[in-house]
Structure formats: C-alpha cells, structure tokens
XYZ file of N, CA and C in Angstrom:
150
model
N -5.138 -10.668 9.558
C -4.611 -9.425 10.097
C -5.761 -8.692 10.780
N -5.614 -8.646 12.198
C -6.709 -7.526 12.884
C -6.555 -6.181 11.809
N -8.279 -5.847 12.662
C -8.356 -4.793 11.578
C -7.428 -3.666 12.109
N -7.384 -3.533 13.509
C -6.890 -2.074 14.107
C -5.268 -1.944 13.401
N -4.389 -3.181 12.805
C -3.192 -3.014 12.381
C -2.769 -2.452 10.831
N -4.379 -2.423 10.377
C -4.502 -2.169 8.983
C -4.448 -1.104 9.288
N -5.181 -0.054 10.372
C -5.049 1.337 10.631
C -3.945 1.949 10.372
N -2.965 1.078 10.691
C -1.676 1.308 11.312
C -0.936 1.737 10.041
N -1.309 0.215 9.337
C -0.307 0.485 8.260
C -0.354 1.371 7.160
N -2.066 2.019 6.842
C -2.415 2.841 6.331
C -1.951 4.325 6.448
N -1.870 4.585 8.086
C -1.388 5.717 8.658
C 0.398 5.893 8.222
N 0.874 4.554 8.042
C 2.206 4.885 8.036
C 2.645 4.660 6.312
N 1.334 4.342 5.463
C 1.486 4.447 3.805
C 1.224 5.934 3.629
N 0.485 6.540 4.326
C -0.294 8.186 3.894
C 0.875 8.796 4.128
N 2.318 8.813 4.782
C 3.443 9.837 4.207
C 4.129 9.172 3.124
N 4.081 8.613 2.224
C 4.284 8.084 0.823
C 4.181 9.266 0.121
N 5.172 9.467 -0.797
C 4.586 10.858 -1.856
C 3.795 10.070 -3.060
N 2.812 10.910 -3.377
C 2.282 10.216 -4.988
C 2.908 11.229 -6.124
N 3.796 10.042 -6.854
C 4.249 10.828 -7.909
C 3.748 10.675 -8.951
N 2.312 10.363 -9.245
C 1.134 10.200 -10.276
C 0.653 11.267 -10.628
N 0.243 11.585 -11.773
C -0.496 12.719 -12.628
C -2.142 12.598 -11.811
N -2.585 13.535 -11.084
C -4.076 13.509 -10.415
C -5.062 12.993 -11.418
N -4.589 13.727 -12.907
C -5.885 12.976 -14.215
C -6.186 11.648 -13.752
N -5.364 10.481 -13.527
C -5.782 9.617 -14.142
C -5.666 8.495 -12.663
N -5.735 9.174 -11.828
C -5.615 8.513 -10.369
C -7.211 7.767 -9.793
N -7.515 6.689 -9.582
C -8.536 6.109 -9.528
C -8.421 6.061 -7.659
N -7.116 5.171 -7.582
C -7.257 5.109 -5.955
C -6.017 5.694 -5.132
N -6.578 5.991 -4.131
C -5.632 6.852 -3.182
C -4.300 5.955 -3.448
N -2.625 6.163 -2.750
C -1.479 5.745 -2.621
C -1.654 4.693 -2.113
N -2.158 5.575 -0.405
C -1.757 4.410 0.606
C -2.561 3.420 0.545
N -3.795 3.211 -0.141
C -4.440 1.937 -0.029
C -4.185 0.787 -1.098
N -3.349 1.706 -2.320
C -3.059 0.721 -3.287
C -1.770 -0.109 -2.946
N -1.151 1.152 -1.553
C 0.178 0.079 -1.173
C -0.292 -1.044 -0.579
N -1.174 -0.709 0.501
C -1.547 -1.504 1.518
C -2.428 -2.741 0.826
N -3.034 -2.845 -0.088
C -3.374 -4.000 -0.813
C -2.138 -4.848 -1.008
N -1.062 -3.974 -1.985
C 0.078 -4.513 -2.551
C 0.902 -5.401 -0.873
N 1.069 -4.593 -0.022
C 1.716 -5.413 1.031
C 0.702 -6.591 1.861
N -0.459 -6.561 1.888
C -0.983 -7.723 2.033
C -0.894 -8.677 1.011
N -0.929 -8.455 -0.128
C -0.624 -9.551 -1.462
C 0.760 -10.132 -1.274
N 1.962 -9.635 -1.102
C 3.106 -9.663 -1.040
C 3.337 -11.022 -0.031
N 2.504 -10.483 0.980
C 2.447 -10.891 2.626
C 1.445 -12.494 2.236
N 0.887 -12.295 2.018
C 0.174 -13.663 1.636
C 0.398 -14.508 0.747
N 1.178 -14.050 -0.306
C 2.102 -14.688 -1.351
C 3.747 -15.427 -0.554
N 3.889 -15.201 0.555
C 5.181 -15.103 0.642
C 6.044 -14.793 0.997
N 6.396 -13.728 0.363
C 7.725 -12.955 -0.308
C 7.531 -12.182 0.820
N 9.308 -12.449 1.059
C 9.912 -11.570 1.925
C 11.137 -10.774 1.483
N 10.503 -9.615 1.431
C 11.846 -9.018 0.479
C 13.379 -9.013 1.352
N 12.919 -8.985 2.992
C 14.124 -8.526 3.675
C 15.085 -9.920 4.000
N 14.665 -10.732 3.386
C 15.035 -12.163 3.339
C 16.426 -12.075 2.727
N 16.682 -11.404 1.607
C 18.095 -11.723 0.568
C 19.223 -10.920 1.269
C-alpha cells in the first residue's frame, strides 16, 4: 500500500468516535483501526463479500 493512501485512510478513521475511557487509552482510534484494516486486508477477509 503506497504510503500517500495510508494518509487517506487515516484522515477518513479520525471521524470515528472513541468510545474509550481516556485513563487507559495507549493509542489513538484511527491508527488502531488502520492497523486493524491492513491486518484484515492482508489476511483476506472481505467482509463485503457475504
């Protein structure tokens, strides 16, 4: 994945609400999504498949 699309997808994880308690928050939303959808993405799984 170019990097400039990671921009992208970051920009469009940061309107995500975090519904986490701030105590105990280690990493921002959008980057823990954006890990999660490259894992997803490299595993596979296509959710829009079913």
């Amino acid at each position: 994945m170019p990097v400039r699309c990671l921009g992208g997808l970051l920009q469009a994880l940061a309107g995500v609400p975090d519904p986490r308690d701030p105590r105990g928050v280690r990493y921002r939303l959008p980057t823990f999504l954006a890990i999660e959808v490259c894992a997803m993405t490299a595993a596979g799984h296509n959710s829009l498949s079913r």
